[in-house]
Coordinates of C-alpha atoms in Angstrom, one line a residue:
Chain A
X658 CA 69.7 98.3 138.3
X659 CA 69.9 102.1 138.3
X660 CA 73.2 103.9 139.2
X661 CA 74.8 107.8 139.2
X662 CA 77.2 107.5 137.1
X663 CA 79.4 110.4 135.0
X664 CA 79.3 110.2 130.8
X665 CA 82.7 109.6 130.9
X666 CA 82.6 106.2 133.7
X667 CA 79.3 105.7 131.7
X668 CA 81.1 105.3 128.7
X669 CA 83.8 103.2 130.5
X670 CA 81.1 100.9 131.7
X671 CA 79.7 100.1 128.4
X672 CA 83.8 99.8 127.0
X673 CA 84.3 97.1 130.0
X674 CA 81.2 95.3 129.0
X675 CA 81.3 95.3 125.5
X676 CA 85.5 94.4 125.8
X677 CA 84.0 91.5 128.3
X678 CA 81.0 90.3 125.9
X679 CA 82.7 90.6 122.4
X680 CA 86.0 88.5 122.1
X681 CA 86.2 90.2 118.5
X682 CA 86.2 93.9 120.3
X683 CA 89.5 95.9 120.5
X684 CA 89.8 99.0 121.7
X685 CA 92.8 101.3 120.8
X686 CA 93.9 104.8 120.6
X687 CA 96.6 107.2 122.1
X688 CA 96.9 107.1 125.6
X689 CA 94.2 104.6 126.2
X690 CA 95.9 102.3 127.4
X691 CA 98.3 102.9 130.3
X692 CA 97.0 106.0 130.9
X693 CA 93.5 105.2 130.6
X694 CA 92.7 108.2 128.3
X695 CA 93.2 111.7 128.7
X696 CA 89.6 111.7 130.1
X697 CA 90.1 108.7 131.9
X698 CA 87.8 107.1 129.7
X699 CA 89.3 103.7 129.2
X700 CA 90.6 103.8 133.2
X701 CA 91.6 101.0 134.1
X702 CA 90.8 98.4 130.8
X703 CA 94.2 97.7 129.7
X704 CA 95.1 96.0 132.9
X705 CA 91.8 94.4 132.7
X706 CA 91.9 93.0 129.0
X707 CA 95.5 93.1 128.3
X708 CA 97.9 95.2 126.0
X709 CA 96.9 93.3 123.0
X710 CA 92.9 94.6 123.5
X711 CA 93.5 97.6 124.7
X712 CA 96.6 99.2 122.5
X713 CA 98.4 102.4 122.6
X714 CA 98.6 103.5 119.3
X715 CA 101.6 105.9 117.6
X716 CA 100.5 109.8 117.5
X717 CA 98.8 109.2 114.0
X718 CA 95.3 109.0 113.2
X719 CA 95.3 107.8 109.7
X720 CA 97.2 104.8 111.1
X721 CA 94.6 104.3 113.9
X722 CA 92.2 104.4 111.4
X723 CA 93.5 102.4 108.8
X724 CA 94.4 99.5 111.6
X725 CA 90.6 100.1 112.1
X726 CA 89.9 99.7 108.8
X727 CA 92.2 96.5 108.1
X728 CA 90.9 94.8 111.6
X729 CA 87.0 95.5 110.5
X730 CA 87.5 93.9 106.9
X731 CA 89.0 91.1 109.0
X732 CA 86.4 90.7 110.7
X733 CA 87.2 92.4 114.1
X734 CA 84.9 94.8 115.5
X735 CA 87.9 97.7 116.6
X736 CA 86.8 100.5 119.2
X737 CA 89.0 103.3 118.1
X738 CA 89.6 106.6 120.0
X739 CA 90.6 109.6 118.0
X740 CA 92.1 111.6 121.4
X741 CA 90.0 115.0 120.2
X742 CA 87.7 116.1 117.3
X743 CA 89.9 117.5 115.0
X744 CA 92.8 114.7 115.3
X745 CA 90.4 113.5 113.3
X746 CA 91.2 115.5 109.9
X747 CA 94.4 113.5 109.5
X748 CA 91.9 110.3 109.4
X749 CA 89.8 111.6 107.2
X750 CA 91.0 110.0 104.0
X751 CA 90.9 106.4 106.1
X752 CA 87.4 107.2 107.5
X753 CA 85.9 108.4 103.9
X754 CA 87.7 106.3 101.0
X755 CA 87.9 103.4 103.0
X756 CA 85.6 102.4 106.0
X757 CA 82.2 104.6 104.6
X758 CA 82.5 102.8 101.4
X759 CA 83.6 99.2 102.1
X760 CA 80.7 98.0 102.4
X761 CA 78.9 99.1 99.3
X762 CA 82.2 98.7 97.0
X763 CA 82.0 94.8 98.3
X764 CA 78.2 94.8 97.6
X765 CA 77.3 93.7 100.8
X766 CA 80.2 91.3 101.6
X767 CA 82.6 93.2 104.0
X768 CA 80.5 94.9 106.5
X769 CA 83.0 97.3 108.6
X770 CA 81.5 97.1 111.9
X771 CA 83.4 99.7 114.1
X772 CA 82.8 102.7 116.5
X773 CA 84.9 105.6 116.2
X774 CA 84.8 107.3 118.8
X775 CA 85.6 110.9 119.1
X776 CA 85.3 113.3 122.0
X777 CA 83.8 116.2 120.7
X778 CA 82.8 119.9 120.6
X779 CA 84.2 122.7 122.6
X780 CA 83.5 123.9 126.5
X781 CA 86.8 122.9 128.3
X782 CA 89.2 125.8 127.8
X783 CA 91.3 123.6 125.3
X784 CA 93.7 124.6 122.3
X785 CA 92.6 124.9 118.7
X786 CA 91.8 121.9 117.2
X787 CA 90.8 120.2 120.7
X788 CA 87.1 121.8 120.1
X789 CA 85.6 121.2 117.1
X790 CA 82.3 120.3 116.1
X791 CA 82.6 118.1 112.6
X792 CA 79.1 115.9 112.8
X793 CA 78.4 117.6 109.5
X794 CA 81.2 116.3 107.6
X795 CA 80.6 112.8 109.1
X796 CA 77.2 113.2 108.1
X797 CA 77.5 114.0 104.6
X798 CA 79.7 111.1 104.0
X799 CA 77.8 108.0 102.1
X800 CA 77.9 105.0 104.5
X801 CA 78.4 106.6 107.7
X802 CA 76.3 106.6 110.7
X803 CA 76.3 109.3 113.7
X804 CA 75.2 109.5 117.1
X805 CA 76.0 112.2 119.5
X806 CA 74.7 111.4 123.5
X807 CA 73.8 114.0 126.0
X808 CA 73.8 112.1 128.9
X809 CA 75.1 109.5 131.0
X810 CA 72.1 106.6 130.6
X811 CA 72.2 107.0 126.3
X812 CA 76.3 107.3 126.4
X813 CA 76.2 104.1 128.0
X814 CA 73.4 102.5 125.8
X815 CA 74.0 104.0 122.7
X816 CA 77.4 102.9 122.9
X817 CA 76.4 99.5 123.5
X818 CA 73.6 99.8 120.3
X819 CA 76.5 101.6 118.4
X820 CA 78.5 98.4 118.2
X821 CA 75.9 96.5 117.7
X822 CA 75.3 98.4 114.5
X823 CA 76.3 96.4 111.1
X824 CA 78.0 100.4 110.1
X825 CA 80.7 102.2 111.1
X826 CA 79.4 104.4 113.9
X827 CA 80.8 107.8 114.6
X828 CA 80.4 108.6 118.2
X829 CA 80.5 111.7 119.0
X830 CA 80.7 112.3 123.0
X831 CA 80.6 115.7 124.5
X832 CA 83.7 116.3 126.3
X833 CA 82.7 119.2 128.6
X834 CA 79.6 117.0 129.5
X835 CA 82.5 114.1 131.1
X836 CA 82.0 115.0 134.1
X837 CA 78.3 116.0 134.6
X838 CA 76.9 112.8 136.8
X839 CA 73.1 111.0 135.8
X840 CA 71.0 108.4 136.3
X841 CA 71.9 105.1 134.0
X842 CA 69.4 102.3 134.1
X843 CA 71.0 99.5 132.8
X844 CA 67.8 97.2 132.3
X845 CA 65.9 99.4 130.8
X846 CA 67.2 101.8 127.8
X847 CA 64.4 103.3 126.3
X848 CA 64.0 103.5 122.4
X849 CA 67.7 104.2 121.1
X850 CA 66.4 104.7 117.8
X851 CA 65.7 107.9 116.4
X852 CA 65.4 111.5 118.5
X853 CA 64.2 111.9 121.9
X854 CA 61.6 114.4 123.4
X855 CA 63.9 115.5 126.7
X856 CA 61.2 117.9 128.0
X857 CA 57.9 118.5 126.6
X858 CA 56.1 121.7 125.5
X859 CA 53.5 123.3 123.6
X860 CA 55.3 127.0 122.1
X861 CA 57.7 126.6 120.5
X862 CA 60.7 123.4 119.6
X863 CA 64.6 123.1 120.3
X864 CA 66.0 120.7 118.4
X865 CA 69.8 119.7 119.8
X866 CA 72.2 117.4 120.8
X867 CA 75.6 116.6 122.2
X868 CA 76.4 119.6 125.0
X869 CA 73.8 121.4 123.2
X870 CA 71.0 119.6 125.3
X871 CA 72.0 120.3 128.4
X872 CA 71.9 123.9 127.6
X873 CA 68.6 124.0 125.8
X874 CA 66.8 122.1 129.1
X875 CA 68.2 125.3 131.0
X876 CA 66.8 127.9 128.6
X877 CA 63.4 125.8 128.8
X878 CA 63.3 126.5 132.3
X879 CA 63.8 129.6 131.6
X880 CA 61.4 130.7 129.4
X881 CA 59.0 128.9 131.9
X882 CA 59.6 132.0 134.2
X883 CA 58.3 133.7 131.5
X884 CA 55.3 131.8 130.5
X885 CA 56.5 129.9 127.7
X886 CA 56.6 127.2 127.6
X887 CA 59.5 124.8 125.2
X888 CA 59.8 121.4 124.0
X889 CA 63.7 119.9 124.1
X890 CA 64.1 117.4 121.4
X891 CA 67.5 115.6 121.6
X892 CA 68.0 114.6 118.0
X893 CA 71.0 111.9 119.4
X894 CA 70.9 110.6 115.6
X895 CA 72.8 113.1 113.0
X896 CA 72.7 110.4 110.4
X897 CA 70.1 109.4 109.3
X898 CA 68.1 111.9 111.4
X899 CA 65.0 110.9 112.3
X900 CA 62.8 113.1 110.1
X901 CA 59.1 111.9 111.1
X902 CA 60.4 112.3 115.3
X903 CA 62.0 115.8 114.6
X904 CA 58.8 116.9 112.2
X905 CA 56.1 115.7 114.9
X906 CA 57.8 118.0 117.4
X907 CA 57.5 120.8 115.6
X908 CA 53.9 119.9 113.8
X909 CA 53.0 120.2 117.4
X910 CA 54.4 123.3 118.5
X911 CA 54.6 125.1 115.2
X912 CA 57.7 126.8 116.2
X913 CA 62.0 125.7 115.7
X914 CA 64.9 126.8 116.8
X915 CA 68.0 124.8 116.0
X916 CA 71.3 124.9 118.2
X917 CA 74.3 123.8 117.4
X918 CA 77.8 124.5 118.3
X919 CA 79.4 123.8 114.7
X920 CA 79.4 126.3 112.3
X921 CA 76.5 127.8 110.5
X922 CA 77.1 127.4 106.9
X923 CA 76.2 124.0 105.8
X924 CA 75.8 123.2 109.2
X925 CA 72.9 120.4 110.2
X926 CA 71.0 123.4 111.4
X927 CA 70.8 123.9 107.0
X928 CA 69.6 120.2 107.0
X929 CA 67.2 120.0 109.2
X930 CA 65.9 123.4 108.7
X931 CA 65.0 122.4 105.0
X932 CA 63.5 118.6 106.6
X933 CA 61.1 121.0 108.3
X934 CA 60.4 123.5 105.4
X935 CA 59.8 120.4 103.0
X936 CA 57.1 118.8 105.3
X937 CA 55.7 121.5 107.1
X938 CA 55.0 123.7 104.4
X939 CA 52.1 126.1 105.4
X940 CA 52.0 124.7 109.1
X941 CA 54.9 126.6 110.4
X942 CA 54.1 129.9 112.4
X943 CA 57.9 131.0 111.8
X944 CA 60.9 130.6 109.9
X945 CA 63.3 127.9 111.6
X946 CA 65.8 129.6 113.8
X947 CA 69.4 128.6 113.8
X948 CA 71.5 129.4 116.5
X949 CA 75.2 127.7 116.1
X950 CA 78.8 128.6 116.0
X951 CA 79.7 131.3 113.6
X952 CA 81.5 130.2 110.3
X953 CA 85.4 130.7 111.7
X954 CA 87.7 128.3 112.6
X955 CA 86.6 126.9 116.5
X956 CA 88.2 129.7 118.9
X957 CA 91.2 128.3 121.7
X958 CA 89.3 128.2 125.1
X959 CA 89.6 131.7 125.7
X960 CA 87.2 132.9 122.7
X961 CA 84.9 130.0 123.4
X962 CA 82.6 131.2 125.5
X963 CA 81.8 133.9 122.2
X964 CA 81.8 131.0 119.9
X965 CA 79.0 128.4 121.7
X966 CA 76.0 129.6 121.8
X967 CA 74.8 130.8 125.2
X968 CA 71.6 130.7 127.1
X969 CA 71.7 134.5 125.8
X970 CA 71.7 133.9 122.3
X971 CA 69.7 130.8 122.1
X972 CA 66.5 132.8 124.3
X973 CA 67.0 135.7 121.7
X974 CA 66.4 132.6 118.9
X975 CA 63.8 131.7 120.5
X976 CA 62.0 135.3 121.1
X977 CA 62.8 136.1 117.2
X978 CA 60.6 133.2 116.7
X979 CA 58.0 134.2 118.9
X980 CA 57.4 137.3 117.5
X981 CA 57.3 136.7 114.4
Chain B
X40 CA 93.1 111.8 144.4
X41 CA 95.7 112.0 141.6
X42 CA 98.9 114.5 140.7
X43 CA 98.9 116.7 137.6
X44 CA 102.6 118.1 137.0
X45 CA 103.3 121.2 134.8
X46 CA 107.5 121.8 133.8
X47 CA 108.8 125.2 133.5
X48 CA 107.4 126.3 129.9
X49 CA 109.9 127.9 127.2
X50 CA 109.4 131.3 127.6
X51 CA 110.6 132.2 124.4
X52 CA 113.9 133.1 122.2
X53 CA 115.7 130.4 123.1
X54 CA 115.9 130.6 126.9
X55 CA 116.7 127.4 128.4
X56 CA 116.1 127.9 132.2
X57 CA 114.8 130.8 134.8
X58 CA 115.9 131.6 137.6
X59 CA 112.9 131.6 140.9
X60 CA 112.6 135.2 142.3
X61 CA 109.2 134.2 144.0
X62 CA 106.9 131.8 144.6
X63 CA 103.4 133.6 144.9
X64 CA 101.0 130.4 145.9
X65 CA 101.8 128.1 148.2
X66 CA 101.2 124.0 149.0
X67 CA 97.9 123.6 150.4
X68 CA 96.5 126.6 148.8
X69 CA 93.4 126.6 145.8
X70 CA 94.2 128.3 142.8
X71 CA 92.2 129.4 139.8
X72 CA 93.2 129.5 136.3
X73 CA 95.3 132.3 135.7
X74 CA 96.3 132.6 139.4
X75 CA 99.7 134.1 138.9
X76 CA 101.7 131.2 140.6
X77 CA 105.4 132.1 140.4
X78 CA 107.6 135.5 139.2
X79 CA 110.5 134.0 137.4
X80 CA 113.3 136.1 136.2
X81 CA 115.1 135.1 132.4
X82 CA 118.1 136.9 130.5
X83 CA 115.7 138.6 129.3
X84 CA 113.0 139.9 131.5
X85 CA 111.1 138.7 134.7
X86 CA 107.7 137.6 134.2
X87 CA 104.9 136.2 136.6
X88 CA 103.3 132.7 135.2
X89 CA 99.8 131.8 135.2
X90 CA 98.5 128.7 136.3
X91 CA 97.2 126.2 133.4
X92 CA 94.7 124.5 135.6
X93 CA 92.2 124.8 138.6
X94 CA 93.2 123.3 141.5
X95 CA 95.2 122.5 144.7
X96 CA 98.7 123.2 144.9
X97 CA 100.6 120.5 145.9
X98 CA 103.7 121.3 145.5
X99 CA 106.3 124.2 144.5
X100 CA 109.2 122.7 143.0
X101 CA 112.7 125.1 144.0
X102 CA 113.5 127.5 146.0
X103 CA 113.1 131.2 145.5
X104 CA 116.6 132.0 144.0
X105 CA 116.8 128.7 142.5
X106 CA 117.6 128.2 138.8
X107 CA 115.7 125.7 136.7
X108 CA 115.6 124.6 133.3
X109 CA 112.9 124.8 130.9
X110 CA 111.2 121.1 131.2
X111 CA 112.1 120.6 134.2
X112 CA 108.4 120.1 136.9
X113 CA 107.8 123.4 138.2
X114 CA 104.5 123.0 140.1
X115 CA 102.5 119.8 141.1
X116 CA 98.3 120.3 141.7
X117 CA 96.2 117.5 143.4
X118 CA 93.3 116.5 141.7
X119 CA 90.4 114.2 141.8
X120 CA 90.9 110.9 139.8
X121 CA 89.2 111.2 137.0
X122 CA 90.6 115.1 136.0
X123 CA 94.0 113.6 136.2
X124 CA 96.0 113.7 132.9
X125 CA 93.0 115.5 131.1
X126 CA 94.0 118.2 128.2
X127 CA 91.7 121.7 129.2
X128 CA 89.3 122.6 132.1
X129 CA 86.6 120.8 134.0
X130 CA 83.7 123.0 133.0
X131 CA 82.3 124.6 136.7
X132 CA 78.8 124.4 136.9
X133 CA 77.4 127.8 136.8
X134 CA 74.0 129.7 137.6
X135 CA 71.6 130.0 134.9
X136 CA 72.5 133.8 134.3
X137 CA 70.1 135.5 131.7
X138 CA 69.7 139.4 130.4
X139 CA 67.2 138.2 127.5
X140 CA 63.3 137.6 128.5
X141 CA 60.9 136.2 126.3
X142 CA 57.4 137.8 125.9
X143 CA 54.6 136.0 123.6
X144 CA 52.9 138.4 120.3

């Protein structure tokens, strides 16, 4: 069954399911509960499943992480909702000395199954610390995994493969994407593993993901207008990346540019960049191209539209490349 | 369709209320973000206030010449179901706009 659905009643659909399925599942958070999220998320699944599945939490991360964290070793497999990306600093200590490492510190014994899931990067006009883009630090932590969906069909399913997962999942969902409607087919996910080839082309490769993707599909079309002619690769994976999926891309086409909305230094543009360098060595008809945030703080929503990188920038990426 | 309430904001040193010299929207009426929506006057100065959101007005909350308190609901909007309660903007979909072309070596 296929139906148009928006990320975020995507992402509520896989929540009702999984809540339905998984008697072990809680899902908790601030303000996911009676008021379903403040992007109406988790509508509706506290009356559903009850006030002792789906929990308003205190205003404090480290708590909702560390009940995470305490509920997981338990043997639970906690939901949690961090309300935006950078409510997630105050976690930080939970998420890194505690739920990365569990695992490995009891050799094996205490898997902490869990999604976190965080509404992420910047595009709605919010206040500082309601944009940021922190799939870096996630991904340089030991123990972690990291997804970030572009769409409605893999917010729903890689949701539902997320807490599957025997790891902690990060999930990062792209909150000015909430409200952009697709087609999810329910029976039929598609490989969830790895990166994703959203549109193919011979010139030149765009690796991206989260918001990012919908963006880089509209420069493709683009640059079709102008006889060139892009391949999208949705990376969805930060950690582990798919190396061999994002290198045969750009074996093909010879040509990367890297977008990302997080800031450049150390950024996963630096990462994957280097991937590419490493095993493409002598086949590459350019230097990788980054184009990302620029390395200040994430700008309150009236600086943003300087801050994310625009069609603009990312076709004058692309056209350094080209002419090299 | 759902109701998104914003209270008279502290406008600064202090002040507790304002007093409503005029309402510049009206119920009914679609307003962009930034719309002026009200001139209120303070101890201090009078000074127009901007809408926080997109959307419809439902409804103005006092009378011009009516003093309210800072906190207290100044404006109600009307908005679809699932923008209700939501912190920022729902991003409009624009035009692809470009100034950059591409041209091959």
């Amino acid at each position: 069954m296929t139906e148009q659905l928006s990320t975020q009643k995507a992402i509520n659909t896989a929540l009702r399911e999984i809540l339905a399925d998984d008697a072990k599942s809680l899902v908790f958070g601030e303000d996911v509960g009676k008021l379903g999220g403040v992007f109406r998320v988790t509508d509706g699944l506290q009356t559903e499943f009850g006030a002792h599945r789906v929990i308003d939490t205190p205003l404090a991360e480290s708590g909702i992480l560390g009940m995470a964290a305490g509920l997981a070793m338990a043997g639970h497999r906690p939901i949690p909702e961090v309300q935006f990306d950078g409510f997630a600093y105050p976690a930080m200590n939970q998420i890194i000395s505690q739920i990365a490492r569990t695992n490995y510190r009891s050799r094996g014994a205490t898997p902490m199954q869990m999604v976190l899931r965080i509404p992420s990067y910047g595009g709605i006009r919010a206040p500082e610390l309601h944009g940021e883009s922190i799939e870096a630090t996630l991904a340089h932590v030991p123990g972690l995994k990291v997804v970030s969906p572009s769409n409605p069909h893999q917010a729903y399913h890689l949701l539902r493969r997320a807490h599957e997962m025997p790891d902690p999942v990060m999930f990062m969902e792209p909150k000015s994407r909430y409200w952009n409607r697709g087609d999810v087919d329910f029976e039929n996910p598609g490989d969830l593993e790895g990166s994703l080839v959203a549109r193919e082309g011979e010139d030149l490769t765009i690796i991206a993901w989260g918001a990012m993707v919908a963006r880089s599909l509209e420069v493709a079309e683009l640059a079709a207008e102008d006889d060139v002619s892009i391949e999208v690769v949705d990376a969805r994976w930060l950690k582990p990346l798919d190396e061999d999926g994002l290198v045969a891309s750009v074996a093909k086409t010879g040509r990367a540019v890297i977008v990302h909305e997080a800031p450049r230094t150390a950024g996963l543009g630096a990462e994957i960049g280097q991937l590419l360098t490493e095993r493409l060595w002598g086949k590459l008809e350019a230097p990788v191209e980054r184009v990302t945030g620029y390395d200040v703080p994430t700008p309150a929503g009236d600086l943003e539209d300087e801050y994310i990188p625009s069609i603009d920038r990312i076709l004058f990426g692309v056209q350094r490349s080209l002419e090299y | 369709m759902a109701e998104r309430s914003f209270p008279l904001p502290d406008l600064g040193e202090g002040l507790i209320e304002a007093t409503i010299l005029e309402w510049l929207v009206e119920p009914g009426q679609w307003v962009e973000r930034n719309t002026p929506l009200v001139e209120v006057e303070t101890t201090k100065s009078a000074v127009e206030l901007p809408s926080p959101i997109a959307g419809t007005v439902k409804t103005t909350h006092g009378e011009d010449g009516d003093t309210i308190n800072v906190g207290d609901t100044l404006i109600t909007f009307e908005v679809a179901d699932e923008e209700a309660g939501i912190v920022g903007t729902v991003p409009q979909e624009k035009k692809k706009e470009r100034r950059v072309r591409l041209s091959k070596k």
